[in-house]
């Protein structure tokens, strides 16, 4: 089980997405997943070993690291990518359910099982809303946990068993900050894409409904 | 998810590229991505562990390392390769859109549609003309811009392309000016110069491809203006040349796949 499974899952979803949905999948693959695997993972690889405090007191470094990094940035990043990709499964399940139904009844029940209409439209819209929700939740989590998106070079720690206030130094803070900003930028881009897709679908189907009603009225 | 997936995505674009575009893609995969994965990552693997400062002051090494390497070479190259590969996706999306339209025409039973079945549409190779020409040309332009921006970023951040052996650091909490030593500076310099050289070759290839496309465009326009009749023989020649180029690039790709797997 690895990122390749997520990639295969998203490739499957791609088939039933709108044009904007496909751009979203491409952005998630290239600018989030690939950057995570090829670059970001290595930056945070030795974050614990290279976290250094100006003290020899055993346990002080451990306690301070745990206090300042309750959940590591890189783990939050990975969770975010997974959570944001998962709502697309709702659409896949719904389409599979439609195809099963058609097979069971042995006749054509839908215009096209993958076509975004009726119940599938609701599922698709719900998945978009969930994606936007998860993105915002994770961005807020990042902001609240780490007091903004900055990573300081030095943090002052006075948790027990550190005897006094102790200077602790974080490794590669600038590089981590650059990639954190990159993460925030791509998240915002994905939120914008999802919002555009949502508005596009809502407008398209409202127009369709309105036209149908208008034609019926005049017949 | 790794560079192999990027290779799969870009391999699809290869079919619709010009010959120069296919050479560019081969250079990208063999001389940049493969070198990055197989060699460069190992050279920079121990960069912070073996960055040694002549002081016992805790925190001094961390701060000095962060001061001299705001973003590591290897990460900058990875970002450069991702950004430079992305414009090709514009072409892939445009081709997919065209295929989708043709399939729709075919399903509606449009008489204008000249394809016999869906498989033919799927394997159809589109010529670079009309709106696809504009998409393709824009993608090359963006590639050149990204390459140039990243090369400048390298030059600006590291004051040139040499990796010094010794750096003097006096950032707090280092008590005085402290000597810090970089690990494997010569090997890193060699690889940096190699990557910059290959970037420059890629820029030249992109510029050549851009000029080729522009020349072809203007020649076609002047021919159309001068002689509006259709020339089937000339088109057949071009199609055969493109098929040969495809065979050459496919055999190159198979070699690349063999290496990366």
Coordinates of C-alpha atoms in Angstrom, one line a residue:
Chain A
X1 CA 0.0 0.0 0.0
X2 CA 1.7 3.2 -1.1
X3 CA 1.1 6.4 -2.9
X4 CA 0.8 4.4 -6.2
X5 CA -2.6 3.1 -5.0
X6 CA -3.8 6.7 -4.5
X7 CA -2.5 7.5 -7.9
X8 CA -4.4 4.6 -9.4
X9 CA -7.6 5.6 -7.5
X10 CA -7.4 9.1 -8.8
X11 CA -6.7 8.0 -12.4
X12 CA -10.0 6.0 -12.1
X13 CA -11.9 9.0 -10.9
X14 CA -10.4 11.1 -13.8
X15 CA -12.6 9.3 -16.3
X16 CA -15.8 10.6 -14.8
X17 CA -14.7 14.1 -14.0
X18 CA -15.4 17.4 -15.7
X19 CA -12.5 19.3 -17.4
X20 CA -11.8 21.3 -14.3
X21 CA -11.9 18.1 -12.2
X22 CA -9.1 16.7 -14.5
X23 CA -7.0 19.8 -14.0
X24 CA -7.5 19.3 -10.2
X25 CA -6.3 15.7 -10.4
X26 CA -3.2 16.8 -12.4
X27 CA -2.4 19.5 -9.8
X28 CA -2.8 17.0 -6.9
X29 CA -0.5 14.5 -8.7
X30 CA 2.2 16.8 -9.9
X31 CA 2.3 19.7 -7.4
X32 CA 1.4 17.9 -4.2
X33 CA 2.1 14.2 -4.5
X34 CA 5.2 14.3 -6.6
X35 CA 6.7 17.2 -4.7
X36 CA 5.9 15.4 -1.5
X37 CA 7.6 12.2 -2.5
X38 CA 10.5 13.6 -4.5
X39 CA 11.4 16.6 -2.3
X40 CA 9.5 17.3 0.9
X41 CA 9.9 13.9 2.5
X42 CA 13.7 14.1 2.5
X43 CA 13.7 17.6 4.1
X44 CA 11.8 16.4 7.2
X45 CA 13.5 12.9 7.3
X46 CA 16.0 13.7 10.1
X47 CA 14.0 16.4 11.8
X48 CA 14.3 14.7 15.2
X49 CA 18.0 13.8 15.0
X50 CA 18.9 17.4 13.9
X51 CA 16.7 19.1 16.5
X52 CA 19.4 20.3 18.9
X53 CA 19.0 21.9 22.4
X54 CA 21.7 23.8 24.2
X55 CA 21.6 21.5 27.2
X56 CA 22.9 18.0 28.2
X57 CA 20.0 17.2 30.5
X58 CA 18.6 13.8 29.4
X59 CA 15.0 14.0 28.2
X60 CA 14.9 17.7 27.7
X61 CA 15.4 17.5 23.9
X62 CA 12.6 14.8 23.6
X63 CA 10.2 16.8 25.6
X64 CA 10.8 20.1 23.8
X65 CA 10.6 18.4 20.4
X66 CA 7.3 16.9 21.4
X67 CA 6.0 20.2 22.7
X68 CA 6.8 22.2 19.6
X69 CA 5.9 19.5 17.0
X70 CA 2.8 17.6 18.3
X71 CA 2.2 16.3 14.7
X72 CA 5.0 16.8 12.2
X73 CA 4.4 19.0 9.2
X74 CA 5.1 16.2 6.8
X75 CA 2.6 13.9 8.4
X76 CA -0.1 16.5 8.3
X77 CA 0.8 17.1 4.6
X78 CA 0.4 13.4 3.9
X79 CA -2.9 13.2 5.8
X80 CA -4.2 16.3 3.9
X81 CA -3.4 14.7 0.5
X82 CA -5.2 11.5 1.5
X83 CA -8.2 13.2 3.0
X84 CA -8.6 15.5 0.1
X85 CA -8.5 12.7 -2.5
X86 CA -10.9 10.4 -0.7
X87 CA -14.3 12.2 -1.4
X88 CA -13.7 11.2 -5.1
X89 CA -14.4 7.7 -3.9
X90 CA -18.0 8.6 -3.4
X91 CA -18.4 9.3 -7.1
X92 CA -16.7 6.0 -8.0
X93 CA -18.9 4.0 -5.6
X94 CA -22.1 5.7 -7.0
X95 CA -21.1 4.9 -10.6
X96 CA -20.3 1.3 -9.6
X97 CA -23.7 1.1 -7.9
X98 CA -25.4 2.4 -11.1
X99 CA -23.5 -0.1 -13.3
X100 CA -24.4 -3.0 -10.9
X101 CA -28.1 -2.0 -11.0
X102 CA -28.1 -2.0 -14.8
X103 CA -26.5 -5.4 -14.8
X104 CA -29.0 -6.7 -12.2
X105 CA -32.0 -5.4 -14.1
X106 CA -30.5 -6.5 -17.4
X107 CA -31.6 -3.3 -19.2
X108 CA -30.5 0.3 -19.7
X109 CA -31.6 2.3 -16.7
X110 CA -29.5 5.4 -17.2
X111 CA -28.5 7.5 -20.2
X112 CA -24.9 6.7 -19.3
X113 CA -23.8 5.4 -15.9
X114 CA -20.9 7.8 -15.8
X115 CA -22.9 10.8 -16.9
X116 CA -23.2 13.6 -14.2
X117 CA -27.0 13.8 -13.8
X118 CA -29.6 13.1 -11.2
X119 CA -28.3 11.4 -8.1
X120 CA -24.8 11.3 -9.4
X121 CA -24.8 15.1 -9.7
X122 CA -25.7 15.4 -5.9
X123 CA -22.9 12.9 -5.1
X124 CA -20.4 14.8 -7.2
X125 CA -21.4 18.2 -5.6
X126 CA -21.2 16.6 -2.1
X127 CA -17.7 15.3 -2.9
X128 CA -16.6 18.8 -4.1
X129 CA -17.9 20.4 -0.9
X130 CA -16.2 17.7 1.2
X131 CA -12.9 18.3 -0.7
X132 CA -13.1 22.1 -0.1
X133 CA -14.0 21.5 3.6
X134 CA -11.0 19.2 4.2
X135 CA -8.6 21.6 2.5
X136 CA -9.8 24.5 4.7
X137 CA -9.7 22.3 7.9
X138 CA -6.1 21.3 7.2
X139 CA -5.0 24.8 6.4
X140 CA -6.6 26.1 9.6
X141 CA -5.0 23.2 11.5
X142 CA -1.5 24.0 10.2
X143 CA -2.1 27.7 11.1
X144 CA -3.3 27.0 14.6
X145 CA -0.8 24.2 15.5
X146 CA 2.3 26.2 14.3
X147 CA 1.2 29.8 15.0
X148 CA 1.1 30.7 11.3
X149 CA 3.2 29.3 8.5
X150 CA 6.5 30.4 9.8
X151 CA 9.2 28.0 11.1
X152 CA 11.6 29.7 13.4
X153 CA 15.3 28.9 13.7
X154 CA 15.2 29.0 17.4
X155 CA 12.6 28.0 20.0
X156 CA 12.8 28.6 23.7
X157 CA 11.7 25.7 25.8
X158 CA 11.2 25.4 29.6
X159 CA 9.3 22.2 30.0
X160 CA 10.3 19.7 32.7
X161 CA 13.0 18.1 32.9
X162 CA 14.8 21.1 31.3
X163 CA 16.2 22.9 34.3
X164 CA 15.8 26.5 32.8
X165 CA 14.7 28.1 29.6
X166 CA 16.7 26.4 27.0
X167 CA 17.5 27.3 23.4
X168 CA 16.5 24.7 20.9
X169 CA 17.4 24.9 17.2
X170 CA 15.3 23.5 14.4
X171 CA 17.1 22.0 11.3
X172 CA 16.6 23.5 7.8
X173 CA 13.9 26.0 8.9
X174 CA 14.1 28.1 5.7
X175 CA 13.8 25.2 3.4
X176 CA 10.9 23.8 5.4
X177 CA 9.2 27.2 5.3
X178 CA 9.6 27.4 1.5
X179 CA 7.9 24.1 1.1
X180 CA 5.2 25.0 3.6
X181 CA 4.3 28.0 1.6
X182 CA 4.3 25.8 -1.5
X183 CA 1.9 23.5 0.2
X184 CA -0.4 26.4 1.2
X185 CA -0.3 27.8 -2.4
X186 CA -1.2 24.5 -3.9
X187 CA -4.0 24.0 -1.4
X188 CA -5.4 27.4 -2.2
X189 CA -5.2 26.6 -5.9
X190 CA -7.1 23.3 -5.3
X191 CA -9.8 25.2 -3.3
X192 CA -10.2 27.7 -6.2
X193 CA -10.4 24.8 -8.7
X194 CA -13.0 23.0 -6.6
X195 CA -15.1 26.2 -6.1
X196 CA -15.0 26.9 -9.9
X197 CA -16.1 23.3 -10.6
X198 CA -18.9 23.6 -8.1
X199 CA -20.2 26.9 -9.6
X200 CA -19.8 25.5 -13.1
X201 CA -21.9 22.4 -12.3
X202 CA -24.5 24.4 -10.3
X203 CA -24.9 27.0 -13.1
X204 CA -25.0 24.3 -15.9
X205 CA -27.7 22.3 -14.3
X206 CA -29.8 25.2 -13.1
X207 CA -29.8 26.5 -16.7
X208 CA -30.8 23.0 -17.9
X209 CA -33.7 22.8 -15.3
X210 CA -34.8 26.3 -16.1
X211 CA -34.8 25.7 -19.9
X212 CA -36.8 22.4 -19.4
X213 CA -39.4 24.2 -17.3
X214 CA -39.6 27.1 -19.8
X215 CA -40.1 24.7 -22.7
X216 CA -42.8 22.7 -20.8
X217 CA -44.6 25.9 -19.9
X218 CA -44.8 27.0 -23.5
X219 CA -45.9 23.6 -24.9
Chain B
X1 CA 4.2 7.8 -7.0
X2 CA 7.6 8.7 -8.3
X3 CA 9.4 9.9 -11.4
X4 CA 8.2 6.8 -13.3
X5 CA 4.7 8.1 -13.1
X6 CA 5.8 11.4 -14.6
X7 CA 7.5 9.4 -17.4
X8 CA 4.2 7.6 -18.1
X9 CA 2.3 10.9 -18.3
X10 CA 4.8 12.6 -20.5
X11 CA 5.3 9.5 -22.7
X12 CA 1.8 10.0 -24.0
X13 CA 2.6 13.6 -25.0
X14 CA 5.6 12.3 -27.0
X15 CA 3.4 11.0 -29.8
X16 CA 2.2 14.4 -30.7
X17 CA 5.6 16.2 -30.4
X18 CA 7.9 17.3 -33.1
X19 CA 11.3 15.5 -33.5
X20 CA 13.1 18.2 -31.5
X21 CA 10.4 17.8 -28.8
X22 CA 11.1 14.1 -28.7
X23 CA 14.9 14.7 -28.3
X24 CA 14.1 17.2 -25.5
X25 CA 12.0 14.6 -23.7
X26 CA 14.8 12.0 -24.0
X27 CA 17.4 14.4 -22.7
X28 CA 15.1 15.3 -19.8
X29 CA 14.6 11.7 -18.8
X30 CA 18.1 10.3 -19.3
X31 CA 20.3 13.3 -18.5
X32 CA 18.3 15.0 -15.8
X33 CA 15.8 12.8 -14.0
X34 CA 17.9 9.6 -14.2
X35 CA 21.0 11.4 -13.1
X36 CA 19.1 13.1 -10.3
X37 CA 17.7 9.8 -9.0
X38 CA 20.7 7.6 -9.5
X39 CA 23.6 9.8 -8.7
X40 CA 22.9 13.3 -7.4
X41 CA 20.5 12.3 -4.6
X42 CA 23.4 10.2 -3.1
X43 CA 25.9 12.9 -3.4
X44 CA 23.7 15.3 -1.4
X45 CA 22.3 12.5 0.8
X46 CA 24.5 13.3 3.8
X47 CA 24.7 17.0 3.3
X48 CA 23.6 18.2 6.8
X49 CA 25.2 15.3 8.7
X50 CA 28.6 15.9 7.2
X51 CA 28.4 19.7 7.4
X52 CA 30.8 20.3 10.2
X53 CA 31.5 23.5 12.0
X54 CA 34.6 24.2 14.1
X55 CA 32.7 24.8 17.3
X56 CA 30.9 22.7 20.0
X57 CA 28.3 25.4 20.6
X58 CA 24.9 23.6 20.2
X59 CA 22.7 25.1 17.5
X60 CA 25.6 26.8 15.6
X61 CA 25.8 24.1 13.0
X62 CA 22.0 24.1 12.4
X63 CA 21.9 27.9 12.0
X64 CA 24.9 28.1 9.7
X65 CA 23.6 25.3 7.5
X66 CA 20.3 27.1 7.2
X67 CA 22.0 30.4 6.4
X68 CA 24.2 29.0 3.6
X69 CA 21.6 26.5 2.1
X70 CA 18.1 28.1 2.3
X71 CA 17.0 25.4 -0.1
X72 CA 19.1 22.5 -1.1
X73 CA 20.3 22.0 -4.7
X74 CA 18.7 18.7 -4.9
X75 CA 15.2 20.0 -4.0
X76 CA 15.6 23.0 -6.3
X77 CA 16.4 20.5 -9.2
X78 CA 13.4 18.4 -8.3
X79 CA 11.1 21.4 -8.4
X80 CA 12.7 22.6 -11.6
X81 CA 12.1 19.2 -13.3
X82 CA 8.5 19.2 -12.1
X83 CA 7.8 22.8 -13.3
X84 CA 9.5 22.2 -16.6
X85 CA 7.6 19.0 -17.3
X86 CA 4.2 20.6 -16.5
X87 CA 3.6 22.6 -19.7
X88 CA 3.6 19.4 -21.7
X89 CA 0.4 18.5 -19.8
X90 CA -1.3 21.5 -21.5
X91 CA -0.7 19.7 -24.8
X92 CA -1.9 16.3 -23.4
X93 CA -5.1 18.0 -22.2
X94 CA -5.7 19.7 -25.5
X95 CA -5.2 16.4 -27.4
X96 CA -7.5 14.6 -24.9
X97 CA -10.1 17.3 -25.5
X98 CA -9.9 16.9 -29.3
X99 CA -10.2 13.1 -29.0
X100 CA -13.2 13.6 -26.8
X101 CA -14.8 15.8 -29.4
X102 CA -14.1 13.4 -32.2
X103 CA -15.5 10.5 -30.2
X104 CA -18.7 12.6 -29.6
X105 CA -19.0 13.3 -33.3
X106 CA -18.4 9.6 -34.1
X107 CA -21.1 8.5 -31.6
X108 CA -23.6 11.0 -33.0
X109 CA -23.0 9.5 -36.4
X110 CA -21.8 12.7 -37.9
X111 CA -21.1 12.2 -41.6
X112 CA -18.2 14.6 -41.4
X113 CA -16.3 12.2 -39.1
X114 CA -13.8 10.3 -41.2
X115 CA -13.0 7.6 -38.6
X116 CA -14.1 4.0 -38.9
X117 CA -14.1 3.1 -35.2
X118 CA -13.3 4.4 -31.7
X119 CA -10.0 2.6 -31.6
X120 CA -8.8 4.6 -34.6
X121 CA -9.7 7.8 -32.8
X122 CA -7.8 6.6 -29.7
X123 CA -4.6 5.9 -31.6
X124 CA -4.9 9.0 -33.9
X125 CA -1.9 11.2 -33.9
X126 CA -2.9 14.9 -34.3
X127 CA -0.9 17.3 -36.4
X128 CA 0.4 20.4 -34.7
X129 CA -1.8 22.9 -36.4
X130 CA -4.6 25.3 -35.6
X131 CA -5.4 25.7 -31.9
X132 CA -3.1 22.8 -31.0
X133 CA -0.2 24.8 -32.5
X134 CA -0.9 27.7 -30.1
X135 CA -1.1 25.3 -27.1
X136 CA 2.1 23.6 -28.1
X137 CA 4.0 26.9 -28.7
X138 CA 2.8 28.3 -25.4
X139 CA 4.0 25.1 -23.6
X140 CA 7.5 25.5 -25.2
X141 CA 7.5 29.2 -24.2
X142 CA 6.6 28.4 -20.6
X143 CA 9.3 25.7 -20.5
X144 CA 11.9 28.2 -21.5
X145 CA 10.7 30.7 -19.0
X146 CA 10.8 28.1 -16.1
X147 CA 14.2 26.8 -17.1
X148 CA 15.6 30.4 -17.2
X149 CA 14.0 31.3 -13.8
X150 CA 15.4 28.3 -12.0
X151 CA 18.9 28.8 -13.5
X152 CA 18.8 32.4 -12.3
X153 CA 17.5 31.3 -8.9
X154 CA 20.5 28.9 -8.6
X155 CA 23.0 31.6 -9.6
X156 CA 21.4 34.1 -7.3
X157 CA 21.1 31.9 -4.2
X158 CA 24.5 30.3 -4.4
X159 CA 26.6 33.1 -5.8
X160 CA 27.6 31.2 -8.9
X161 CA 27.7 27.5 -9.5
X162 CA 30.7 26.6 -7.4
X163 CA 30.4 24.8 -4.1
X164 CA 33.1 26.2 -1.7
X165 CA 34.9 23.9 0.7
X166 CA 34.9 26.3 3.6
X167 CA 32.3 28.8 4.7
X168 CA 32.7 31.4 7.5
X169 CA 29.7 31.8 9.7
X170 CA 29.0 34.2 12.5
X171 CA 25.2 33.9 12.9
X172 CA 23.9 33.7 16.5
X173 CA 24.4 31.5 18.6
X174 CA 27.9 30.9 17.1
X175 CA 30.1 32.7 19.6
X176 CA 32.6 34.1 17.0
X177 CA 33.2 33.7 13.3
X178 CA 33.3 30.0 12.9
X179 CA 34.7 27.8 10.0
X180 CA 32.2 25.4 8.6
X181 CA 33.1 22.7 6.1
X182 CA 30.9 21.4 3.3
X183 CA 31.0 17.7 2.5
X184 CA 32.1 16.6 -1.0
X185 CA 32.4 20.1 -2.5
X186 CA 34.2 19.0 -5.7
X187 CA 31.7 16.3 -6.5
X188 CA 28.8 18.7 -5.8
X189 CA 30.4 21.3 -8.1
X190 CA 30.8 18.7 -10.9
X191 CA 27.2 17.7 -10.7
X192 CA 25.9 21.3 -10.4
X193 CA 27.9 22.2 -13.6
X194 CA 26.6 19.1 -15.3
X195 CA 22.9 19.9 -14.4
X196 CA 23.4 23.5 -15.5
X197 CA 24.9 22.4 -18.8
X198 CA 22.0 20.0 -19.5
X199 CA 19.5 22.8 -18.6
X200 CA 21.2 25.0 -21.1
X201 CA 21.0 22.3 -23.8
X202 CA 17.3 21.9 -23.0
X203 CA 16.8 25.7 -23.3
X204 CA 18.6 25.6 -26.7
X205 CA 16.4 22.6 -27.9
X206 CA 13.3 24.5 -26.8
X207 CA 14.4 27.6 -28.6
X208 CA 15.2 25.6 -31.7
X209 CA 11.8 23.9 -31.5
X210 CA 10.1 27.3 -31.2
X211 CA 11.9 28.7 -34.2
X212 CA 11.1 25.5 -36.2
X213 CA 7.4 25.8 -35.4
X214 CA 7.3 29.6 -36.2
X215 CA 9.1 29.0 -39.5
X216 CA 6.7 26.2 -40.4
X217 CA 3.8 28.4 -39.5
X218 CA 4.9 31.3 -41.6
X219 CA 5.8 29.0 -44.6
X220 CA 2.4 27.3 -44.4
X221 CA 0.7 30.7 -44.4
X222 CA 2.6 32.0 -47.3
X223 CA 2.0 28.7 -49.2
X224 CA -1.7 28.9 -48.5
X225 CA -1.8 32.5 -49.6
X226 CA 0.1 31.6 -52.8
X227 CA -1.4 28.2 -53.6
X228 CA -4.7 27.2 -51.9
X229 CA -4.9 23.7 -53.5
X230 CA -4.3 20.5 -51.4
X231 CA -1.0 18.6 -52.0
X232 CA -1.6 14.9 -50.9
X233 CA 2.0 13.7 -51.9
X234 CA 3.6 16.3 -49.7
X235 CA 1.4 15.3 -46.7
X236 CA 2.2 11.6 -47.2
X237 CA 5.9 12.4 -47.1
X238 CA 5.5 14.3 -43.8
X239 CA 3.4 11.5 -42.3
X240 CA 6.0 8.9 -43.2
X241 CA 8.8 11.1 -41.7
X242 CA 6.7 11.5 -38.5
X243 CA 6.2 7.7 -38.3
X244 CA 9.9 7.2 -38.6
X245 CA 10.6 9.7 -35.9
X246 CA 8.0 7.9 -33.7
X247 CA 9.8 4.6 -34.2
X248 CA 13.1 6.2 -33.3
X249 CA 11.7 7.8 -30.1
X250 CA 9.8 4.7 -29.1
X251 CA 13.0 2.7 -29.2
X252 CA 14.7 5.4 -27.1
X253 CA 11.8 5.3 -24.6
X254 CA 12.1 1.5 -24.3
X255 CA 15.8 2.0 -23.4
X256 CA 14.8 4.6 -20.7
X257 CA 12.1 2.3 -19.3
X258 CA 14.7 -0.5 -19.1
X259 CA 17.0 1.8 -17.1
X260 CA 14.4 3.2 -14.7
X261 CA 12.8 -0.2 -13.9

